[in-house]
Amino acid sequence: MIPPVAYFIIFKYVPMVNAVLAFKDYNVIKGIWGSPWVGTKYFELLFQNPAFATLIKNTLYISFYSLIVGFPVPILLALALNEVKNAKFKKTVQMVTYAPYFISTVVMVSIIMMFLSPRLGIVNTIAGALGFEAINFLGEPGMFRSIYVFSDVWQSMGYSAVIYLAALSGIDPSLYEAAKVDGANRFQKMVNIDLPGLLPAAVIILILSVGNIMAVGFEKIYLLQNPLNLSASEIISTYVYKMGLLNANYSFATAVGLFNSLINLILLLTVNAAAKRLSNTSLW
Amino acid sequence: MSKLLSQANRSTGNPRSTIRESFGDRVFMAIIYLILTVVLIAVLYPLIYIVSSSLSSPAAVSSGKVWLWPIDLTLDGYKSVLRNDQVIMGYGNSLFYTAIGTLISVALTIMIAYPLSKKTFVGRSPLMMFVTFTMLFSGGLIPTYLVVKSMGMIDTRWALLIPNAVWVWQVIIARTFFQNSIPEELSEAADIDGCSDIRFIFSVILPLAKPIVAVLSLMYAVGQWNAYFDALIYLKTQSLYPLQLILRSILILSNGTGNMNLGEMVKQQQMAELMKYSLIVMASLPVLVIYPFVQRYFVQGMLIGSVKG
């Protein structure tokens, strides 16, 4: 028990304490505690930074977009799969949609880049055959979010649907029989029995994904970034990485990161409280 | 006899199927099948395309002739991948990180999940709070980096094995498993028989925990195999790089080809393009090969985790 507790203290709690760095002028020689206090200097720097508004906008835009698309798709997939009586077909769909989840971020991004490449990509080849001009998808800031969100849906819908399928299989069969007696058709059954049955699981997933809103797929976005799409793709976490580790601006980057974590926490607590009031389901 | 039985079966099944499904229901089912077929194709097509391309000739890939099945079947792409020292080294490193990292992660996770599952354990809920709080709030990238640095782990293999070893989500899954599938009475019985805690864990708990050990190992192993970011920030020495980081430099940053005459360059470029497809397949191979066997466990793992405890 001691090793894992030590792990959490060292790698999770010490960094939280270290975050005081945001209020200090970091000096490599003096270390975190020896460096002089500067109050909220770095937060002011951040808020006055013209890039700040874009960062917030991009971060929120991408995360809400992926929430709005990414949250319902697995539910719909699970509902549809649940109706299928042909076990073989059902299993095939499940297995295939589940597979992309195992592809690494690096590979996923390179697949996206290869498919959307203006010169060699299959998408542009097909578009060209149909008489359209080639588009440099990843160079278009306006396309970036959709590429990010829909490739994510492609990769994770099968995986995310599993929980909902489990919830559906746990629904009391007598409800269906009652519905049948009452003459409900399949669609009515889906709306009146399946959907309410999914609600608790869905609320939990929703809360958790809101908790992750500010931590949107940093790894993937960082890899998808290029100078042409930066105006839409620079988010808080990629900015922290560049400022902090690449430019060695530790204090400033810590302030940005801290701000990010705080917004995240507030969002999570808010949604959790709302969910508790509205549906009696919550994380705690 | 069997004929009679099947007839009986059919006749008992009959009353239900004689009530013909309403027209609306049939349309509804048709739509569902249609949607699922579209989803199936949309997910499957890119995967087939990549595999087919990796098996085609460089010229066919570059000229866009491949659209479903391989053209001019060849293994050239794979051959050139296997000739690349960097890739082979990355492969070796990744195997090492995956094996050792999984071992460390699973051990740590079980060490904390087991006490959390025992209702008699004093300080259980503060400890749970202590663990889950890290899910809600974190110090951020830079403070974590500085801790790793002060531990002297930068540019060592430890940096990929330790700082991200325990995932809170896995702790919750493991805790729920212990809570639901290992009866409290077992430990009481062991206590009465004078069994020490250590002995109890090794001779009673671990044999019973095989399913959860399998689930945790798989999830950590896939995570470790696919990870690149820790390596990106903590490692400088190329010989320590895991495969994903090497893939990144080849696939995404596309290192240039240098000085060459035009014809040579075109050929090189075509080859590079083909290599990318082969590389993608090779890099995903370990996970995809075990995938059919592990899928069951993954689903099981997610279900264990989703049961509220």
XYZ file of C-alpha atoms in Angstrom:
593
model
C 0.000 0.000 0.000
C 2.875 2.343 0.709
C 4.297 2.391 -2.851
C 1.077 3.480 -4.585
C 0.346 6.096 -1.923
C 3.871 7.399 -2.354
C 3.246 7.416 -6.085
C 0.146 9.572 -5.699
C 1.868 11.939 -3.299
C 4.952 12.389 -5.427
C 3.464 12.512 -8.895
C 0.043 13.986 -8.211
C 0.103 16.003 -5.005
C 3.604 17.452 -5.105
C 2.843 18.934 -8.561
C -0.293 20.535 -7.105
C 1.837 22.191 -4.455
C 4.428 23.026 -7.074
C 1.753 24.948 -8.894
C 2.573 27.883 -6.572
C 5.167 28.428 -9.242
C 2.470 30.369 -11.007
C 2.847 33.060 -8.343
C 6.637 33.111 -8.408
C 9.425 34.107 -10.755
C 11.030 30.749 -11.409
C 14.746 30.672 -11.002
C 16.483 27.420 -11.854
C 19.231 27.844 -9.272
C 17.017 28.867 -6.369
C 14.408 26.226 -7.123
C 10.673 26.519 -6.654
C 10.702 27.594 -3.032
C 13.669 29.915 -3.259
C 12.293 31.891 -6.180
C 10.781 35.295 -5.376
C 7.018 35.805 -5.101
C 5.483 37.956 -7.797
C 1.804 37.702 -6.923
C -0.563 37.476 -9.854
C 1.873 38.894 -12.385
C 1.664 35.892 -14.688
C -2.107 35.737 -14.568
C -2.265 39.381 -15.533
C 0.179 38.680 -18.329
C -2.098 35.919 -19.509
C -5.298 37.925 -19.390
C -3.692 40.834 -21.211
C -2.216 38.553 -23.834
C -4.046 39.070 -27.153
C -3.725 35.321 -27.809
C -5.701 34.543 -24.652
C -9.170 35.096 -26.129
C -8.350 32.863 -29.092
C -7.023 30.148 -26.806
C -10.158 30.100 -24.685
C -12.393 30.272 -27.730
C -10.616 27.421 -29.506
C -10.504 25.254 -26.407
C -14.189 25.677 -25.621
C -15.264 25.472 -29.247
C -13.452 22.190 -29.858
C -14.564 20.629 -26.608
C -18.232 21.546 -26.883
C -18.259 20.523 -30.505
C -16.870 17.116 -29.657
C -19.265 16.816 -26.747
C -22.292 17.625 -28.874
C -21.325 15.176 -31.601
C -19.408 12.620 -29.597
C -21.870 12.174 -26.750
C -25.025 11.110 -28.619
C -23.378 8.985 -31.325
C -22.441 6.030 -29.074
C -25.917 6.122 -27.545
C -27.524 5.942 -30.976
C -25.166 3.171 -31.995
C -26.028 1.168 -28.880
C -29.760 1.704 -29.406
C -29.510 0.548 -33.000
C -27.368 -2.470 -32.130
C -29.825 -3.405 -29.433
C -32.619 -3.744 -31.992
C -30.664 -6.089 -34.231
C -31.723 -9.692 -33.789
C -29.184 -11.209 -36.162
C -26.409 -12.118 -33.724
C -23.744 -12.497 -36.391
C -24.348 -9.069 -37.906
C -24.494 -7.487 -34.469
C -21.209 -9.043 -33.455
C -19.517 -8.006 -36.682
C -20.583 -4.396 -36.323
C -19.471 -4.357 -32.708
C -16.118 -5.886 -33.364
C -15.335 -3.623 -36.294
C -16.417 -0.385 -34.627
C -14.467 -1.351 -31.523
C -11.190 -1.946 -33.350
C -10.095 1.656 -34.154
C -9.987 2.380 -30.432
C -6.721 0.450 -30.295
C -4.971 2.586 -32.862
C -2.445 4.931 -31.276
C -2.748 8.689 -31.512
C 0.348 8.969 -33.660
C -0.954 6.396 -36.116
C -4.436 7.907 -36.051
C -3.092 11.335 -36.901
C -0.917 10.010 -39.670
C -3.897 8.163 -41.110
C -5.854 11.409 -41.089
C -2.973 13.211 -42.760
C -2.554 10.560 -45.409
C -6.249 10.370 -46.214
C -6.636 14.116 -46.414
C -3.357 14.879 -48.143
C -4.004 17.299 -51.012
C -1.745 15.428 -53.420
C -1.944 11.741 -52.604
C -4.858 11.376 -50.222
C -7.711 9.093 -51.159
C -10.303 11.743 -50.273
C -8.915 14.201 -52.769
C -8.357 11.461 -55.329
C -12.033 10.602 -55.176
C -13.037 14.246 -55.144
C -10.788 14.784 -58.151
C -12.389 11.894 -60.025
C -15.741 13.546 -59.420
C -14.419 16.813 -60.779
C -13.786 18.725 -57.562
C -10.692 20.750 -56.816
C -8.235 19.278 -54.332
C -8.556 20.743 -50.861
C -5.756 21.043 -48.340
C -8.024 20.002 -45.487
C -5.495 20.348 -42.703
C -4.453 23.749 -43.953
C -7.967 25.113 -43.586
C -8.592 26.498 -40.105
C -12.333 26.190 -40.694
C -12.056 22.450 -41.256
C -9.831 21.647 -38.321
C -12.533 21.178 -35.710
C -14.657 18.922 -37.838
C -11.671 16.796 -38.751
C -10.764 16.474 -35.098
C -14.271 15.716 -33.897
C -15.317 13.289 -36.601
C -12.082 11.337 -36.574
C -12.630 10.977 -32.845
C -16.123 9.672 -33.400
C -14.740 7.207 -35.933
C -12.195 5.997 -33.437
C -14.192 5.778 -30.262
C -17.884 5.234 -30.928
C -17.719 1.453 -30.716
C -15.776 1.571 -27.494
C -18.075 4.120 -25.914
C -21.170 2.199 -26.954
C -20.228 -0.771 -24.785
C -21.381 0.815 -21.546
C -24.724 1.724 -23.055
C -25.176 -1.764 -24.459
C -24.588 -3.113 -20.980
C -27.175 -0.741 -19.557
C -29.647 -1.826 -22.246
C -29.148 -5.499 -21.512
C -29.949 -4.773 -17.887
C -33.438 -3.479 -18.648
C -36.207 -5.594 -17.157
C -37.745 -7.738 -19.958
C -41.204 -7.426 -18.399
C -41.210 -3.791 -19.486
C -41.002 -4.890 -23.126
C -43.779 -7.416 -22.634
C -45.979 -4.785 -21.071
C -45.255 -2.476 -23.967
C -46.128 -5.209 -26.421
C -49.448 -5.802 -24.718
C -50.130 -2.098 -24.900
C -49.429 -2.254 -28.635
C -46.300 -0.156 -28.716
C -44.265 -0.325 -31.903
C -40.496 -0.709 -31.967
C -39.800 2.966 -32.146
C -42.083 3.720 -29.210
C -40.353 0.999 -27.214
C -37.020 2.554 -27.942
C -38.126 5.992 -26.883
C -40.115 4.961 -23.836
C -38.142 2.046 -22.433
C -34.612 2.021 -23.838
C -33.851 5.702 -23.535
C -34.928 6.092 -19.900
C -33.010 2.893 -19.144
C -29.866 4.488 -20.535
C -30.247 7.730 -18.679
C -28.197 7.014 -15.529
C -25.229 5.699 -17.509
C -25.510 8.599 -19.936
C -25.528 11.191 -17.173
C -22.394 9.743 -15.577
C -20.607 9.680 -18.918
C -21.736 13.226 -19.625
C -20.408 14.481 -16.295
C -17.099 12.764 -16.843
C -16.743 14.173 -20.327
C -17.524 17.664 -19.118
C -14.809 17.159 -16.526
C -12.484 16.558 -19.408
C -13.634 19.508 -21.435
C -10.574 21.625 -20.835
C -8.281 18.655 -21.307
C -9.437 17.987 -24.865
C -7.223 15.558 -26.676
C -4.020 17.477 -26.342
C -1.970 14.702 -27.883
C -4.013 14.508 -31.019
C -4.446 18.221 -31.502
C -0.744 18.833 -31.031
C 0.072 16.332 -33.746
C -2.571 17.668 -36.114
C -1.371 21.231 -35.772
C 0.439 23.012 -38.544
C 1.164 26.692 -39.095
C -1.785 27.022 -41.456
C -4.460 25.785 -39.058
C -2.986 27.234 -35.896
C -5.603 29.972 -35.652
C -8.223 27.292 -34.987
C -6.121 24.605 -33.389
C -4.103 26.359 -30.707
C -5.696 25.372 -27.398
C -4.698 26.058 -23.820
C -2.808 22.810 -23.308
C -0.776 23.024 -26.509
C 0.050 26.596 -25.600
C 1.212 25.524 -22.136
C 3.460 22.922 -23.683
C 5.030 25.358 -26.122
C 5.415 28.182 -23.647
C 6.604 26.006 -20.798
C 8.753 23.237 -22.128
C 9.840 24.570 -25.484
C 10.405 28.187 -24.410
C 11.291 27.350 -20.797
C 8.829 29.947 -19.543
C 7.935 27.814 -16.519
C 6.077 30.270 -14.344
C 3.908 31.632 -17.087
C 3.027 28.179 -18.405
C 2.198 27.016 -14.896
C -0.180 29.944 -14.479
C -1.915 29.046 -17.739
C -2.125 25.395 -16.716
C -3.504 26.267 -13.304
C -6.138 28.468 -14.848
C -7.070 25.557 -17.100
C -7.374 23.091 -14.202
C -9.517 25.537 -12.239
C -12.024 26.077 -15.034
C -12.165 22.338 -15.443
C -12.912 21.756 -11.782
C -15.611 24.405 -11.742
C -17.284 22.959 -14.834
C -17.249 19.475 -13.364
C -18.717 20.558 -10.050
C -21.407 22.587 -11.799
C -22.520 19.807 -14.095
C -22.439 17.294 -11.286
C -24.659 19.485 -9.153
C -27.024 20.094 -12.058
C -27.245 16.395 -12.835
C -27.952 15.619 -9.207
C -30.849 18.029 -9.165
C -32.278 17.078 -12.556
C -31.916 13.319 -12.616
C -30.735 12.215 -9.199
C -27.608 10.773 -10.746
C -24.229 12.131 -9.816
C -20.643 11.140 -9.299
C -20.859 11.416 -5.542
C -37.815 -37.800 -32.434
C -35.654 -34.838 -33.205
C -37.907 -34.013 -36.108
C -40.854 -34.057 -33.803
C -39.051 -31.834 -31.353
C -38.152 -29.289 -33.945
C -41.708 -29.305 -35.169
C -42.894 -28.750 -31.639
C -40.458 -25.926 -31.305
C -41.638 -24.370 -34.459
C -45.239 -24.605 -33.475
C -44.594 -23.009 -30.086
C -42.605 -20.331 -31.852
C -45.326 -19.869 -34.377
C -47.973 -17.874 -32.579
C -45.545 -15.032 -32.094
C -44.342 -14.934 -35.662
C -47.812 -15.274 -37.081
C -48.561 -11.830 -35.703
C -46.966 -10.082 -38.623
C -44.768 -7.175 -37.739
C -46.499 -3.984 -38.600
C -45.409 -2.087 -41.668
C -43.971 0.693 -39.511
C -41.854 -1.738 -37.539
C -40.455 -3.277 -40.670
C -39.525 0.100 -42.101
C -37.933 0.954 -38.765
C -35.843 -2.219 -38.779
C -34.816 -1.620 -42.374
C -33.582 1.841 -41.426
C -31.639 0.438 -38.479
C -29.931 -2.169 -40.641
C -29.166 0.449 -43.247
C -27.602 2.801 -40.715
C -25.527 0.048 -39.146
C -24.326 -1.111 -42.549
C -23.225 2.415 -43.380
C -21.426 2.665 -40.031
C -19.794 -0.700 -40.617
C -18.482 0.334 -44.017
C -17.363 3.743 -42.792
C -15.296 2.226 -40.016
C -13.993 -0.719 -41.977
C -13.076 0.981 -45.243
C -10.140 3.063 -43.999
C -8.699 0.008 -42.274
C -8.905 -2.103 -45.427
C -7.511 0.727 -47.483
C -4.433 1.032 -45.280
C -3.716 -2.680 -45.329
C -4.240 -2.867 -49.091
C -1.987 0.103 -49.706
C 0.745 -1.374 -47.562
C 0.739 -4.432 -49.808
C 0.717 -2.567 -53.115
C 3.577 -1.365 -55.313
C 4.986 2.113 -54.564
C 3.870 3.422 -57.945
C 0.308 2.214 -57.509
C 0.046 3.834 -54.087
C 1.396 7.173 -55.267
C -0.744 7.358 -58.357
C -3.923 6.686 -56.393
C -4.732 3.406 -58.157
C -5.419 1.618 -54.916
C -8.907 2.117 -53.707
C -9.925 -1.194 -52.171
C -7.766 -4.240 -52.863
C -3.949 -4.270 -53.246
C -2.555 -3.488 -56.710
C 0.615 -5.285 -57.861
C 0.898 -7.257 -54.634
C 4.337 -6.857 -53.050
C 5.997 -6.881 -49.639
C 8.471 -4.132 -50.550
C 6.989 -1.730 -48.020
C 7.462 -4.167 -45.186
C 10.949 -5.060 -46.348
C 12.039 -1.446 -46.264
C 10.452 -0.962 -42.850
C 12.369 -3.940 -41.515
C 15.599 -2.521 -42.938
C 15.115 0.659 -40.935
C 17.273 0.434 -37.798
C 15.370 3.169 -36.023
C 12.090 1.341 -36.366
C 13.555 -1.929 -35.135
C 15.108 -0.182 -32.169
C 11.847 1.591 -31.381
C 10.041 -1.711 -31.575
C 12.426 -3.218 -29.080
C 12.141 -0.243 -26.735
C 8.365 -0.282 -26.909
C 8.262 -3.982 -26.103
C 10.439 -3.286 -23.080
C 8.359 -0.320 -21.884
C 5.159 -2.232 -22.399
C 6.299 -5.321 -20.509
C 7.961 -3.603 -17.555
C 5.518 -0.700 -17.421
C 2.531 -3.010 -17.324
C 4.102 -5.042 -14.543
C 4.731 -1.940 -12.418
C 1.324 -0.428 -13.132
C -0.661 -3.563 -12.367
C 1.262 -4.175 -9.145
C 0.731 -0.619 -7.907
C -2.929 -0.579 -8.907
C -3.729 -3.772 -7.070
C -1.769 -2.640 -4.026
C -4.014 0.375 -3.632
C -7.268 -1.052 -4.971
C -7.350 -3.991 -2.603
C -7.288 -2.034 0.684
C -9.831 0.354 -0.826
C -12.199 -2.545 -1.384
C -12.182 -3.732 2.228
C -15.003 -2.311 4.277
C -13.076 -3.027 7.475
C -10.125 -0.930 6.362
C -9.771 2.153 8.531
C -9.322 5.303 6.494
C -10.959 3.796 3.439
C -12.999 6.790 2.423
C -10.273 9.387 3.003
C -7.983 7.238 0.889
C -10.619 7.016 -1.835
C -10.969 10.792 -1.755
C -7.198 11.099 -1.876
C -7.105 9.006 -5.037
C -10.122 10.371 -6.876
C -9.263 13.982 -6.195
C -6.348 13.622 -8.585
C -8.923 12.994 -11.296
C -10.529 16.363 -10.661
C -7.557 18.584 -10.226
C -3.941 18.429 -11.258
C -0.906 20.604 -10.871
C -0.463 20.736 -14.600
C 2.243 19.899 -17.058
C 5.103 22.066 -15.847
C 4.924 21.287 -12.100
C 4.761 17.574 -12.939
C 7.716 17.934 -15.269
C 9.714 19.626 -12.519
C 8.968 16.786 -10.103
C 10.122 14.210 -12.610
C 13.189 16.324 -13.197
C 14.007 16.641 -9.519
C 13.771 12.865 -9.218
C 16.528 12.655 -11.813
C 14.332 10.695 -14.199
C 14.672 12.957 -17.214
C 16.163 11.111 -20.150
C 16.038 7.744 -18.416
C 13.756 4.799 -19.049
C 12.153 5.395 -15.656
C 10.453 8.517 -16.959
C 8.190 6.379 -19.121
C 7.563 3.734 -16.501
C 6.853 5.609 -13.285
C 5.273 9.093 -13.568
C 2.175 7.776 -15.324
C 2.085 4.351 -13.756
C -1.278 4.444 -12.006
C -4.517 5.499 -13.674
C -7.261 6.405 -11.243
C -9.854 4.891 -13.517
C -8.106 1.498 -13.314
C -7.964 1.767 -9.537
C -11.724 2.260 -9.463
C -12.286 -0.693 -11.783
C -10.070 -2.944 -9.680
C -11.619 -1.799 -6.437
C -15.109 -2.507 -7.733
C -14.007 -5.957 -8.813
C -12.542 -6.829 -5.423
C -15.603 -5.490 -3.695
C -18.076 -7.442 -5.776
C -16.340 -10.712 -6.418
C -14.298 -11.466 -3.337
C -16.432 -12.117 -0.302
C -15.426 -10.413 2.919
C -15.832 -13.734 4.740
C -12.732 -15.089 3.034
C -10.475 -12.677 4.841
C -12.282 -13.318 8.130
C -11.752 -17.038 7.697
C -8.102 -16.461 6.890
C -7.731 -14.264 9.954
C -9.164 -16.949 12.176
C -6.837 -19.521 10.667
C -3.944 -17.244 11.488
C -3.025 -16.390 7.933
C -0.865 -13.318 7.504
C -2.027 -10.514 5.230
C 0.813 -11.048 2.799
C 0.200 -14.749 2.570
C -3.516 -14.109 2.203
C -2.957 -11.806 -0.730
C -0.643 -14.210 -2.527
C -2.456 -17.461 -1.920
C -6.096 -16.359 -1.853
C -6.630 -12.985 -3.461
C -4.355 -13.161 -6.486
C -5.628 -16.527 -7.747
C -9.166 -15.198 -7.455
C -8.241 -11.935 -9.105
C -7.052 -13.416 -12.397
C -9.801 -11.780 -14.479
C -9.083 -8.324 -13.145
C -5.340 -8.802 -13.505
C -5.972 -9.700 -17.132
C -8.136 -6.633 -17.683
C -5.692 -4.257 -16.016
C -2.709 -5.714 -17.848
C -4.403 -5.361 -21.197
C -5.467 -1.790 -20.646
C -2.111 -0.680 -19.304
C -0.261 -2.570 -22.025
C -2.258 -0.961 -24.820
C -1.844 2.430 -23.176
C 1.897 1.987 -22.797
C 2.341 0.672 -26.344
C 0.438 3.629 -27.783
C 1.880 6.396 -25.602
C 4.159 9.006 -27.090
C 3.781 12.199 -25.111
C 5.765 11.237 -22.020
C 8.584 10.140 -24.264
C 8.366 13.419 -26.163
C 8.782 15.553 -23.056
C 11.099 13.412 -20.944
C 13.473 11.766 -23.403
C 16.329 13.290 -25.357
C 18.457 10.283 -26.251
C 17.218 8.691 -29.444
C 18.224 5.185 -28.481
C 15.616 5.270 -25.689
C 12.755 6.340 -27.954
C 9.675 4.139 -28.038
C 8.214 3.205 -31.391
C 5.478 5.855 -31.320
C 7.985 8.674 -31.141
C 9.930 7.256 -34.058
C 6.688 6.869 -35.966
C 5.949 10.477 -35.277
C 9.183 11.621 -36.848
C 8.716 9.395 -39.875
C 4.969 9.648 -40.406
C 4.083 13.119 -39.263
C 7.189 15.218 -39.442
C 8.276 13.428 -42.653
C 12.003 13.947 -42.473
C 13.323 15.218 -45.808
C 15.032 13.122 -48.442
C 18.122 15.262 -49.039
C 19.880 15.897 -52.359
C 18.995 13.564 -55.182
C 18.294 13.755 -58.876
C 14.683 14.110 -59.866
C 13.977 10.550 -60.955
C 15.617 9.157 -57.853
C 13.640 11.581 -55.709
C 10.303 10.580 -57.167
C 11.147 6.957 -56.571
C 12.280 7.691 -53.051
C 9.121 9.595 -52.364
C 6.927 6.833 -53.679
C 8.793 4.395 -51.501
C 8.448 6.696 -48.496
C 4.723 6.901 -49.091
C 4.408 3.120 -49.250
C 6.589 2.740 -46.188
C 4.182 4.851 -44.209
C 1.328 2.448 -44.838
C 3.449 -0.564 -43.981
C 4.695 1.179 -40.890
C 1.164 1.908 -39.711
C 0.240 -1.739 -40.079
C 3.419 -2.920 -38.367
C 2.996 -0.524 -35.455
C -0.590 -1.556 -34.860
C 0.077 -5.227 -35.393
C 0.799 -6.337 -31.816
C -2.387 -4.750 -30.553
C -4.491 -5.877 -33.501
C -3.213 -9.445 -33.317
C -4.239 -9.842 -29.717
C -7.396 -7.801 -30.230
C -9.775 -10.680 -31.047
C -8.632 -12.496 -27.930
C -8.755 -9.517 -25.636
C -11.960 -7.894 -26.822
C -13.965 -10.039 -24.441
C -11.812 -8.950 -21.508
C -11.980 -5.315 -22.453
C -15.732 -5.379 -22.534
C -15.692 -7.239 -19.242
C -13.350 -4.653 -17.790
C -15.525 -1.768 -18.819
C -18.558 -3.476 -17.373
C -16.830 -4.200 -14.086
C -15.889 -0.557 -13.946
C -19.328 0.726 -14.761
C -21.042 -1.101 -11.936
C -21.393 1.460 -9.245
C -19.913 0.316 -5.973
